[in-house]
Coordinates of C-alpha atoms and ligand atoms in Angstrom, one line a residue:
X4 CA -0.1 -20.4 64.2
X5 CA -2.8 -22.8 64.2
X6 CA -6.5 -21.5 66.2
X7 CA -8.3 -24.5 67.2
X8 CA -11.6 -23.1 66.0
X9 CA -12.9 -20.3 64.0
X10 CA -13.3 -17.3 65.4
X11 CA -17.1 -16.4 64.9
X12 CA -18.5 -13.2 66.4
X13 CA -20.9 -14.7 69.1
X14 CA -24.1 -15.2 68.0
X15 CA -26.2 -12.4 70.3
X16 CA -23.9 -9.8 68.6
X17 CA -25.9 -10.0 65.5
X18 CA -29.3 -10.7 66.8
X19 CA -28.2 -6.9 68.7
X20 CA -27.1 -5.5 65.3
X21 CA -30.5 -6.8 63.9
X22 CA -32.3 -5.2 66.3
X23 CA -30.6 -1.8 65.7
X24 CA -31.7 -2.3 62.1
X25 CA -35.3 -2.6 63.2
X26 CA -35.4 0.4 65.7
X27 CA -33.7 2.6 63.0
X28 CA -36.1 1.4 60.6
X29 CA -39.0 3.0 63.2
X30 CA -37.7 6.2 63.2
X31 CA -39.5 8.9 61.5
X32 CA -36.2 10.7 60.9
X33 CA -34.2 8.5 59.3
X34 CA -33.4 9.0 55.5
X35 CA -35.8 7.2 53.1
X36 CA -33.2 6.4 49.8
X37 CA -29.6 5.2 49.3
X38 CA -27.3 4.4 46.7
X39 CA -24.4 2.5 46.8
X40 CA -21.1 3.8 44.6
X41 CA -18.5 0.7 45.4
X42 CA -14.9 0.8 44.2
X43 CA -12.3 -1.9 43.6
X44 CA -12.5 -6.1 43.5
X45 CA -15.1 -8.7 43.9
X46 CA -14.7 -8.6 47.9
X47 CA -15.4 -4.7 47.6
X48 CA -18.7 -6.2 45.5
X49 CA -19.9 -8.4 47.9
X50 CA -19.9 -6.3 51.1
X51 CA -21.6 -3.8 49.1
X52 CA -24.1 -6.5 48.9
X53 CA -23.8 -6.9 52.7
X54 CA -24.6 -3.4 53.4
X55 CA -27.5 -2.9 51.1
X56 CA -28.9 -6.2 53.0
X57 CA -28.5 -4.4 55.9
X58 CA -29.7 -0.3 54.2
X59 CA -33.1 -2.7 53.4
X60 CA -33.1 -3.8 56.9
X61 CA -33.0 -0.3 58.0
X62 CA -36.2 1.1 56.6
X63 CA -34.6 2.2 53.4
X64 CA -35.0 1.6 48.9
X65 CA -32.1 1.9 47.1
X66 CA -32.9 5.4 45.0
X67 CA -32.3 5.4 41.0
X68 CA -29.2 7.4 41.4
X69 CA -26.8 9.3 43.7
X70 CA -27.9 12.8 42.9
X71 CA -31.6 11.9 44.7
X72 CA -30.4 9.3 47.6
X73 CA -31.2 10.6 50.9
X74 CA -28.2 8.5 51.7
X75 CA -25.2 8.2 49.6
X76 CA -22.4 5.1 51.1
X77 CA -19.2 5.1 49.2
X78 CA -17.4 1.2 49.8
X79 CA -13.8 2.5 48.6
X80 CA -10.7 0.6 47.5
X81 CA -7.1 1.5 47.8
X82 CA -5.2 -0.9 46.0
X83 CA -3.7 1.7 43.7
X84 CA -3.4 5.5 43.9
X85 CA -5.6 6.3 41.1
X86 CA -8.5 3.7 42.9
X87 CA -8.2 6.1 46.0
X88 CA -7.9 9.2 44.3
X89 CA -11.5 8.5 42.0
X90 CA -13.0 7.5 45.3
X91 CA -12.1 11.0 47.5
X92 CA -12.6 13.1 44.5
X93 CA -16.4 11.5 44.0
X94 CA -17.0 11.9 47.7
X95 CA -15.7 15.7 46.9
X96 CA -18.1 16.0 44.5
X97 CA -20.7 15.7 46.9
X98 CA -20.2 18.2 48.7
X99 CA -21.9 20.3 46.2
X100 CA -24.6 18.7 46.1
X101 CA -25.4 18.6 50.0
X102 CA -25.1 22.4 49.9
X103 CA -28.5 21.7 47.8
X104 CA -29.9 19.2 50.0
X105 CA -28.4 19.4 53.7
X106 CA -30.8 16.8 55.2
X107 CA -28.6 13.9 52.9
X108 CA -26.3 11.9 54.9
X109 CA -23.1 10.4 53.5
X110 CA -20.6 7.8 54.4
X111 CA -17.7 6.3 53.8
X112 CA -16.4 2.6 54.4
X113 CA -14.0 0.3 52.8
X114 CA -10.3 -0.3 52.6
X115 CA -9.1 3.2 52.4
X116 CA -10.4 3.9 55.9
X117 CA -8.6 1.6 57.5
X118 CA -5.2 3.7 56.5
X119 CA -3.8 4.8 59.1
X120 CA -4.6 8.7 60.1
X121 CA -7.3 8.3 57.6
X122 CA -9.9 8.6 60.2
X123 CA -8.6 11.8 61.7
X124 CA -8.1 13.1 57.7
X125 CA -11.7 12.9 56.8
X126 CA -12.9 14.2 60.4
X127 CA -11.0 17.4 59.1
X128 CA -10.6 17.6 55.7
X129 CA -14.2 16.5 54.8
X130 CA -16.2 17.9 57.3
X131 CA -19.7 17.0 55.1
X132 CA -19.1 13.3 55.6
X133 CA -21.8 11.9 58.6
X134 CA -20.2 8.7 59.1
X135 CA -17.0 6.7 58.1
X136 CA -16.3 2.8 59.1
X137 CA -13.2 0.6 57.9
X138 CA -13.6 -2.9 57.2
X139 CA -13.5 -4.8 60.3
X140 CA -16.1 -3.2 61.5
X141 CA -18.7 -2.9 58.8
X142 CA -20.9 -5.4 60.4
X143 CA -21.6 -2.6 62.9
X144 CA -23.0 -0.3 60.2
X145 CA -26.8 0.3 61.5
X146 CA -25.0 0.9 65.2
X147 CA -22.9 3.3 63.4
X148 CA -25.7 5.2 61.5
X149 CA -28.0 5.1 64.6
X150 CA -25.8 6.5 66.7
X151 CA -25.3 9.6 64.2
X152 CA -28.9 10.6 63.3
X153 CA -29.4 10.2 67.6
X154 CA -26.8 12.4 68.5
X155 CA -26.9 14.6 65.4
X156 CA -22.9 14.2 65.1
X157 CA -20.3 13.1 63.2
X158 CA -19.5 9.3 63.4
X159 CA -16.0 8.0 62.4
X160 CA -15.1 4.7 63.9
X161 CA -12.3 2.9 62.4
X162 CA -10.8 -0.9 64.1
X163 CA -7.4 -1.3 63.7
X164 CA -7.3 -4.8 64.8
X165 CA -8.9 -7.5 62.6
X166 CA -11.5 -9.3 64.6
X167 CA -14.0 -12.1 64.6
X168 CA -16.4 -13.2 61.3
X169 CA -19.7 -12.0 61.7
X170 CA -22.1 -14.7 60.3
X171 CA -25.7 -14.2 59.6
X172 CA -25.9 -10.9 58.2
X173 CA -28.4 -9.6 56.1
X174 CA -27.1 -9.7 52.1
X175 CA -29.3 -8.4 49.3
X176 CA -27.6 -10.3 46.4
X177 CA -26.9 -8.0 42.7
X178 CA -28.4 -11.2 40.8
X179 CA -30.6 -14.2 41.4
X180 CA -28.5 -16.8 39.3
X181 CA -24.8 -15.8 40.5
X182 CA -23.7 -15.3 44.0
X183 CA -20.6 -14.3 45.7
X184 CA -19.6 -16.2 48.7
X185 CA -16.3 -15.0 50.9
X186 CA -14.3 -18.3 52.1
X187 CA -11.8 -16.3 53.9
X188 CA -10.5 -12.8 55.0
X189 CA -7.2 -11.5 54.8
X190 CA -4.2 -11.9 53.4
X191 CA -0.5 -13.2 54.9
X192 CA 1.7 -12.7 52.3
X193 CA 2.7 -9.1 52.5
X194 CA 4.4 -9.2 48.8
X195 CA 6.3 -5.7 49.4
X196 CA 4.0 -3.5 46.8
X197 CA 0.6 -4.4 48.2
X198 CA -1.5 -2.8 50.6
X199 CA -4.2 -5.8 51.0
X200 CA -2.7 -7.4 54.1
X201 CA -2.5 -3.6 55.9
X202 CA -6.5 -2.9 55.4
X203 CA -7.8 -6.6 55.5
X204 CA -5.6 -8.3 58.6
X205 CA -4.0 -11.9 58.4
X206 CA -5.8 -14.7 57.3
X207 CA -9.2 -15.8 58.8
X208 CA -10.7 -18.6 57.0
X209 CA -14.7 -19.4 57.9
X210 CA -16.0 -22.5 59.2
X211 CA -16.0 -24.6 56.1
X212 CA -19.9 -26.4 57.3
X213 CA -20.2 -22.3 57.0
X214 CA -19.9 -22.3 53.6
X215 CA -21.2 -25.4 52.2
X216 CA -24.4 -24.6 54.1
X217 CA -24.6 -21.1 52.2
X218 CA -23.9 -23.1 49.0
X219 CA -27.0 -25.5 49.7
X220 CA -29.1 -22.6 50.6
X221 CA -28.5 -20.2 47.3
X222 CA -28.7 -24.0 45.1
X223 CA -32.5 -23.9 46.9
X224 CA -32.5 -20.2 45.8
X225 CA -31.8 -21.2 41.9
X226 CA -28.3 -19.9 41.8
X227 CA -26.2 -21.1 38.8
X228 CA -22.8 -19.7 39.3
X229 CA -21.0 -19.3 42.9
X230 CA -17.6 -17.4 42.8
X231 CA -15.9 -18.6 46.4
X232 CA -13.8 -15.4 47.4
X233 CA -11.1 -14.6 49.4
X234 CA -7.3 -13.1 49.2
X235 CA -5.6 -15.7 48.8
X236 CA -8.3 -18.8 48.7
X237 CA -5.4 -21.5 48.2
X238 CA -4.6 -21.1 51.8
X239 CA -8.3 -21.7 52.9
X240 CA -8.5 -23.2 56.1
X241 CA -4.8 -23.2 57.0
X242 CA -5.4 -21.1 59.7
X243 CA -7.9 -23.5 61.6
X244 CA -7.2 -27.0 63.4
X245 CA -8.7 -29.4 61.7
X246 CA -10.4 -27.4 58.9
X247 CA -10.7 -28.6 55.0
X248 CA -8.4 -27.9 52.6
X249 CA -9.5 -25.9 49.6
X250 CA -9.1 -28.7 47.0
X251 CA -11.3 -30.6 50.3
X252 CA -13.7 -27.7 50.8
X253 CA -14.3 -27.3 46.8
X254 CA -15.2 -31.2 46.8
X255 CA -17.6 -30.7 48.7
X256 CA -19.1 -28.1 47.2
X257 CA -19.0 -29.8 44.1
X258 CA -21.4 -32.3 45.7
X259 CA -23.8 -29.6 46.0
X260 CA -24.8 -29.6 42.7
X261 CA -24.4 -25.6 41.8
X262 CA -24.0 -26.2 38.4
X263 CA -20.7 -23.6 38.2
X264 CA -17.8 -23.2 40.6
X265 CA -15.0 -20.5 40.5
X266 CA -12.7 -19.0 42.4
X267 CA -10.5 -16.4 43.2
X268 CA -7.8 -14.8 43.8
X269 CA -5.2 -18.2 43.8
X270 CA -1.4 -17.7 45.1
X271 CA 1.0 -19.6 42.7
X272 CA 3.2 -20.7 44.9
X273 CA 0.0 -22.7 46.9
X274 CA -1.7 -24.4 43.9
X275 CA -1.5 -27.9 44.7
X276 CA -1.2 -31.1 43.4
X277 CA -4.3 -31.9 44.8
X278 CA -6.3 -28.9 44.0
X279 CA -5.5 -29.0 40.4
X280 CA -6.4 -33.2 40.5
X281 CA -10.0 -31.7 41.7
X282 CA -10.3 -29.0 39.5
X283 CA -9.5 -32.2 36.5
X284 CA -12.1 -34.4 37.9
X285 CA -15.0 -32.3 39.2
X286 CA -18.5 -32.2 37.7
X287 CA -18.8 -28.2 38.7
X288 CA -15.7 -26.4 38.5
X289 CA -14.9 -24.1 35.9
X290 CA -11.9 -24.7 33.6
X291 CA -11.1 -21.1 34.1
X292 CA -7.8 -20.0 36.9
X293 CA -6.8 -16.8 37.4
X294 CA -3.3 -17.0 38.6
X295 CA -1.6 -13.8 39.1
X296 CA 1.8 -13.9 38.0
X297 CA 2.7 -10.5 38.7
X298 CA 6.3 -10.5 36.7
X299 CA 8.4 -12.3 34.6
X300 CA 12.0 -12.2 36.0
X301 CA 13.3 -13.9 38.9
X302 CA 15.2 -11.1 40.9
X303 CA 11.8 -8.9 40.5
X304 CA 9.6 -11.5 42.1
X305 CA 12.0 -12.2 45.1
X306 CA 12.3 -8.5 45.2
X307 CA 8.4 -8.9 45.4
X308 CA 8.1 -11.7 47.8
X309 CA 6.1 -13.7 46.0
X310 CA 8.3 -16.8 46.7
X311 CA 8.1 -18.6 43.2
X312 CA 10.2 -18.0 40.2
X313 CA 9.6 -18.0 36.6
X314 CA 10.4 -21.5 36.3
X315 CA 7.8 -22.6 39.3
X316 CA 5.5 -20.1 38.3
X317 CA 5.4 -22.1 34.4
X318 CA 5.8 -25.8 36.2
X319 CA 2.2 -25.1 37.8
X320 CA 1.2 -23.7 34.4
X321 CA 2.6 -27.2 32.5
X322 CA 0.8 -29.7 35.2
X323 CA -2.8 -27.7 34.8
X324 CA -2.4 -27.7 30.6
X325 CA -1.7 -31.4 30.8
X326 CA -4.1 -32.5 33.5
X327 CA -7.0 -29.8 32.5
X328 CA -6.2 -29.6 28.7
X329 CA -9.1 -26.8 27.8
X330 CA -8.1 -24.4 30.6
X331 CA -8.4 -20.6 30.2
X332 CA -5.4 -18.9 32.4
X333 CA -5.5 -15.5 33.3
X334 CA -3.1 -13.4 35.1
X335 CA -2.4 -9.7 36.4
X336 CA 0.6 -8.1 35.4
X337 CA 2.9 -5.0 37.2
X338 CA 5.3 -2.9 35.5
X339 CA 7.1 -0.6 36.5
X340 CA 8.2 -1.7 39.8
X341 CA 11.2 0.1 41.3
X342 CA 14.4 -0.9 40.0
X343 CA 12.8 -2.8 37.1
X344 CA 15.1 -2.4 34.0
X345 CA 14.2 -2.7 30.2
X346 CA 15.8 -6.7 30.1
X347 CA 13.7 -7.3 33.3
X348 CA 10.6 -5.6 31.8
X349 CA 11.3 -8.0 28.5
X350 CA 10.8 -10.8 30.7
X351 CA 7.4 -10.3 31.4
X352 CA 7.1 -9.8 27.8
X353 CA 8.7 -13.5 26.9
X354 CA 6.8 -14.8 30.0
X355 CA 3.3 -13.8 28.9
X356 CA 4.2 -15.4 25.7
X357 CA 5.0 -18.5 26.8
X358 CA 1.6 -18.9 29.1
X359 CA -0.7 -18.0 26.5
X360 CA -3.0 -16.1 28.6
X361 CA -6.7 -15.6 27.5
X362 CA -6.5 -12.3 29.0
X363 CA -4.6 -10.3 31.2
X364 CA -5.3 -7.0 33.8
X365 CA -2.1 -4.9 33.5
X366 CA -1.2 -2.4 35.9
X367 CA 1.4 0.5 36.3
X368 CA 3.1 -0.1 39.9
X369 CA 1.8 2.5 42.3
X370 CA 3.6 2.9 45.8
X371 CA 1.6 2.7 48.4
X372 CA 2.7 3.8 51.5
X373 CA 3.5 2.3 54.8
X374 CA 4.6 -1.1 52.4
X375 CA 8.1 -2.3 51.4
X376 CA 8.5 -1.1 47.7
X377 CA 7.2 2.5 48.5
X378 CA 10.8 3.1 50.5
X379 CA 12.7 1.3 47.6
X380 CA 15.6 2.9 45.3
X381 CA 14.7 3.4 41.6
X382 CA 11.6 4.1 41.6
X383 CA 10.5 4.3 37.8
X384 CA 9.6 7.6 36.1
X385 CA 5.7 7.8 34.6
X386 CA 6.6 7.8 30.9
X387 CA 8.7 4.7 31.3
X388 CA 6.1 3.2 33.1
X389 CA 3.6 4.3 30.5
X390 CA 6.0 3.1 27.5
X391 CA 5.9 -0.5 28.9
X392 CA 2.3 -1.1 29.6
X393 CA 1.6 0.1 25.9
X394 CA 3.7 -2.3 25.0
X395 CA 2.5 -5.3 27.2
X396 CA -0.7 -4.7 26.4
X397 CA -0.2 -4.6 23.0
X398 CA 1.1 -8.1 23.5
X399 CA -1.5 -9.6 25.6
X400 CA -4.0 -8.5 22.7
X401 CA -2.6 -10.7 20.3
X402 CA -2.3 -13.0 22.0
X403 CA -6.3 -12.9 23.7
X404 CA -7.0 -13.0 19.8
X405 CA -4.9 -16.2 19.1
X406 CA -6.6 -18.0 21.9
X407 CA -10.0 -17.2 21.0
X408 CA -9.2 -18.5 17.2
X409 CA -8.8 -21.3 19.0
X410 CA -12.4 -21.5 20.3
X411 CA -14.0 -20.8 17.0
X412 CA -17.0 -23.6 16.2
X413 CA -16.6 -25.0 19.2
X414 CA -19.7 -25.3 21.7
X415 CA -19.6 -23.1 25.1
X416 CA -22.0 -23.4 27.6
X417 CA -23.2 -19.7 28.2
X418 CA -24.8 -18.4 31.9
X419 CA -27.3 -16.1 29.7
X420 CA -27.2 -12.7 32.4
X421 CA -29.0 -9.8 30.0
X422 CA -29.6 -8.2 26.4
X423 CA -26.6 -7.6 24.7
X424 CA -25.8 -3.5 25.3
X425 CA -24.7 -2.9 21.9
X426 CA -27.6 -4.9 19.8
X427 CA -31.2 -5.3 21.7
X428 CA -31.9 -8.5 19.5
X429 CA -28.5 -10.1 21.5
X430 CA -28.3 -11.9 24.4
X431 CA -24.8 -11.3 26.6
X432 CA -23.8 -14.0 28.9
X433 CA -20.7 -15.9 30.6
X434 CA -19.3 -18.9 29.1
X435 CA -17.2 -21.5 31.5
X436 CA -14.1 -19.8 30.7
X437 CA -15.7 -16.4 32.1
X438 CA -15.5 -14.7 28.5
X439 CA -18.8 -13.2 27.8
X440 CA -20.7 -13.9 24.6
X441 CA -23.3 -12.3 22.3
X442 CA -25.9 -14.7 20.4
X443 CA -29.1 -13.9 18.8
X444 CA -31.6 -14.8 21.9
X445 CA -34.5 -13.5 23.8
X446 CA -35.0 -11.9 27.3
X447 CA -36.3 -15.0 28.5
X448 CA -33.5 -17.1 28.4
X449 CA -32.0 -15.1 30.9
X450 CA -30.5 -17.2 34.0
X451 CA -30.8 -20.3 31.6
X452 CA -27.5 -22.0 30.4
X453 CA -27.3 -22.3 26.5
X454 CA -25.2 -24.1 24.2
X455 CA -23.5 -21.7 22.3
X456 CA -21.5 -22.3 19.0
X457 CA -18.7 -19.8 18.3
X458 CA -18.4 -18.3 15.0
X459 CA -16.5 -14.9 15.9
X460 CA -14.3 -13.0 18.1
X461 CA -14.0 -9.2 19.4
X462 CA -11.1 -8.0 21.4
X463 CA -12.6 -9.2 24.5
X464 CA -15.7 -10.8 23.3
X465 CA -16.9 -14.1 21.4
X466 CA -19.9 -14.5 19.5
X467 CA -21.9 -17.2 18.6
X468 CA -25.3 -18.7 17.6
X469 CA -27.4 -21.1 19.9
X470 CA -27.2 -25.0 18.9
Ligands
LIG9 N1 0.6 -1.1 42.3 C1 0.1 -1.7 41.1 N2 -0.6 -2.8 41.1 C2 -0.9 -3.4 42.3 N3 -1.6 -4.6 42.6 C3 -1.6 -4.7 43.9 N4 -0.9 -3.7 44.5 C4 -0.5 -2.9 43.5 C5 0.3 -1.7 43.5 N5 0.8 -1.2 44.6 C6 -2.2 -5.4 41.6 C7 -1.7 -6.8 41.6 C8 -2.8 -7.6 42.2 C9 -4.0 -6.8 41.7 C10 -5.2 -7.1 42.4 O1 -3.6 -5.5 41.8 O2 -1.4 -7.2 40.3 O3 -2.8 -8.9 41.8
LIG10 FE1 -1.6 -8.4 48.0 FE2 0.1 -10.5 47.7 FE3 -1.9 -10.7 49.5 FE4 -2.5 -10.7 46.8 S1 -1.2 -12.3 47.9 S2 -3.6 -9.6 48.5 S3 -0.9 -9.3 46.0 S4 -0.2 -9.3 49.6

């Protein structure tokens, strides 16, 4: 179902949020430091970004570390059990540490509060945590924190229902020459192992004279690099009369003149005809997709609701090596989902083959509950689990190291971010394919774009020397 316009929070709900930032800025009691500890994707990233825009808004400087923050914020992810259990066991961890200092304050945000009953678990399981908020509600974070150091009580407010996009918040960006800029929330698809659409809501794309202003504005900042974000970005606008396309919306972006475009996460099953003509023809756009494949055999990825199949899935992959012949493909990979058999499992094998990924993220199927697979039959033991991903990745690694034989004394155009950790005399950047590489440079070529000829490869590295 089609809205006719984009639902925007109104305009005076912000300038009120703003001006809870300021009065709890005034306030002799509130805490001077924070940190930051974010778990999970890029999206995760980004409203970290969003609430340290609004933590400076409030009075506050990010500390060095978490161990001397007067405030400690923990953005969690829940995507896979080991993501949740890291988070709760790092929030356990400070406990401790507040029996030390009791004035600290601690909260938690992100995807793993919006579970449900996981309000009500940390209200009594972790009674040292001041504040918790879930994801459609973060934009209400100083309201949240102002209310707590008022009252002097515990603050847990968790929205079940997605709602409208707050614009205009504060963001203090991670770097000055890339910038993160969401497209859209939510996801639709419910494929039946994946929590994403439970936590995030449906689909909610923003205004698309939004986005392209926020383009023109960081381009006047001196951004380089612009990663457009969102669950499922192919789908952009599809949820708003009228609207751009994607391939539309990242025309016009490429008019901007940001002299890198990428984006993430792309469905399969949505890539279009179109979008892939753009991505060919566009001054800006990287030659880099990730296109998550998820699994190789047909019954698996019905079983999965992805709605492709194999054959689809490597159609798409033909029409982008023909019309965008340099393209770097990567992909993340699931084994181990229930029912999955050893011929099944081999078809992922075959099927990573065939693409030729540059490189892959491989994960070990965790069942999440309240979605689809968790209730399924067959669920596969640890050490089967544990057998296959050995195996795929040892796969994937040969072929990462066929690909980049491929790129050796060719020229890459490298995003130059920092000194190399491993050798101070090194400078580490991103090429266009999103591989970093190490070449013999100096500190102040960082946020310059160098040419870069490759003369060697690590496991997940290149290296070159500037031409
Ligand atoms: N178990 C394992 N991997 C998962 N992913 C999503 N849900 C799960 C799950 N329950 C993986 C998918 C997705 C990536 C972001 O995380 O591969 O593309
Ligand atoms: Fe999860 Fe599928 Fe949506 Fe990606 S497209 S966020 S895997 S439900």
């Amino acid at each position: 179902m089609k809205r006719t316009q984009v639902l925007e929070l109104p305009a005076e709900e912000i300038v009120h949020q703003r001006e809870i930032m300021r009065e709890f800025a005034s306030r002799e009691d509130r805490p001077r430091t924070y940190f930051v500890v974010t778990y999970g994707c890029q999206m995760n990233a980004h409203d970290s970004e969003k609430l340290e825009g609004m933590l400076l808004e409030m009075g506050m400087t990010k500390a060095q570390s978490r161990e001397t923050a007067d405030f400690v914020i923990f953005n969690t992810c829940c995507i896979r059990d080991n993501a949740e259990r890291r988070a709760l066991g790092n929030v356990v961890w400070l406990k401790e540490l507040k029996k030390t200092r009791p004035e600290m304050m601690v909260a938690v945000c992100g995807c793993m509060m919006q579970q449900p009953g996981m309000g009500e678990r940390i209200l009594r399981q972790y009674p040292f945590v001041d504040v918790a908020f879930g994801t459609h509600n973060l934009y209400r974070f100083a309201q949240l924190m102002l209310q707590a150091l008022q009252t002097r009580r515990r603050v847990v407010e968790v929205i079940e229902e997605e709602g409208s996009i707050p614009e205009a918040l504060p963001v203090h960006r991670s770097s000055p020459y890339h910038a993160y800029i969401t497209i859209m929330y939510g996801c639709n698809n419910f494929c039946s192992y994946c929590i994403v659409p439970y936590v995030r809501g449906r689909e909610r794309s923003r205004a698309s004279a939004r986005i392209i202003e926020e383009a023109r504005q960081l381009k006047a900042e001196g951004v380089r690099e612009i990663m457009l974000l969102g669950q499922n970005v192919n789908s952009y606008g599809l949820d708003v009369e009228g609207e751009l396309s994607f391939a539309q919306l990242l025309e016009s972006l490429d008019q901007v003149g940001i002299e890198r475009i990428r984006f993430m996460t792309s469905h399969p099953k949505d890539i279009s005809d179109e979008l892939i003509d753009v991505m060919a023809r566009s001054s800006h756009i990287c030659h880099a997709l990730h296109l998550p494949v998820q699994h190789g055999n047909n019954r698996i990825l019905q079983s999965m609701n992805r709605r492709y199949t194999r054959e689809s899935y490597l159609d798409r992959v033909a029409l982008l090596r023909r019309k965008i012949p340099d393209i770097s493909l990567t992909t993340d990979l699931i084994v181990g989902y229930p029912g999955e058999t050893e011929e099944e499992f081999e078809d992922t094998c075959s099927l990573v083959r065939e693409v030729g990924y540059d490189s892959a993220f491989t994960f070990i199927y965790s069942p999440r509950a309240g979605t689809r697979a968790a209730d399924m039959d067959g669920q596969i033991p640890a050490e089967v689990s544990s057998r296959r991903i050995q195996k795929l990745i040892g796969i994937q690694k040969e072929i990462t190291r066929e690909r980049y034989a491929r790129y050796m004394d060719g020229v890459h155009s490298v995003l130059v971010e920092e000194i190399s950790k491993r050798d101070e005399n090194q400078m580490a950047g991103k090429d266009e394919y999103n591989i970093t590489v190490n070449f013999p440079g100096t500190p102040e070529q960082i946020g310059q774009i160098v040419r870069v000829k490759i003369t060697s490869a690590g496991e997940s590295t290149l290296r070159g020397e500037q031409v």
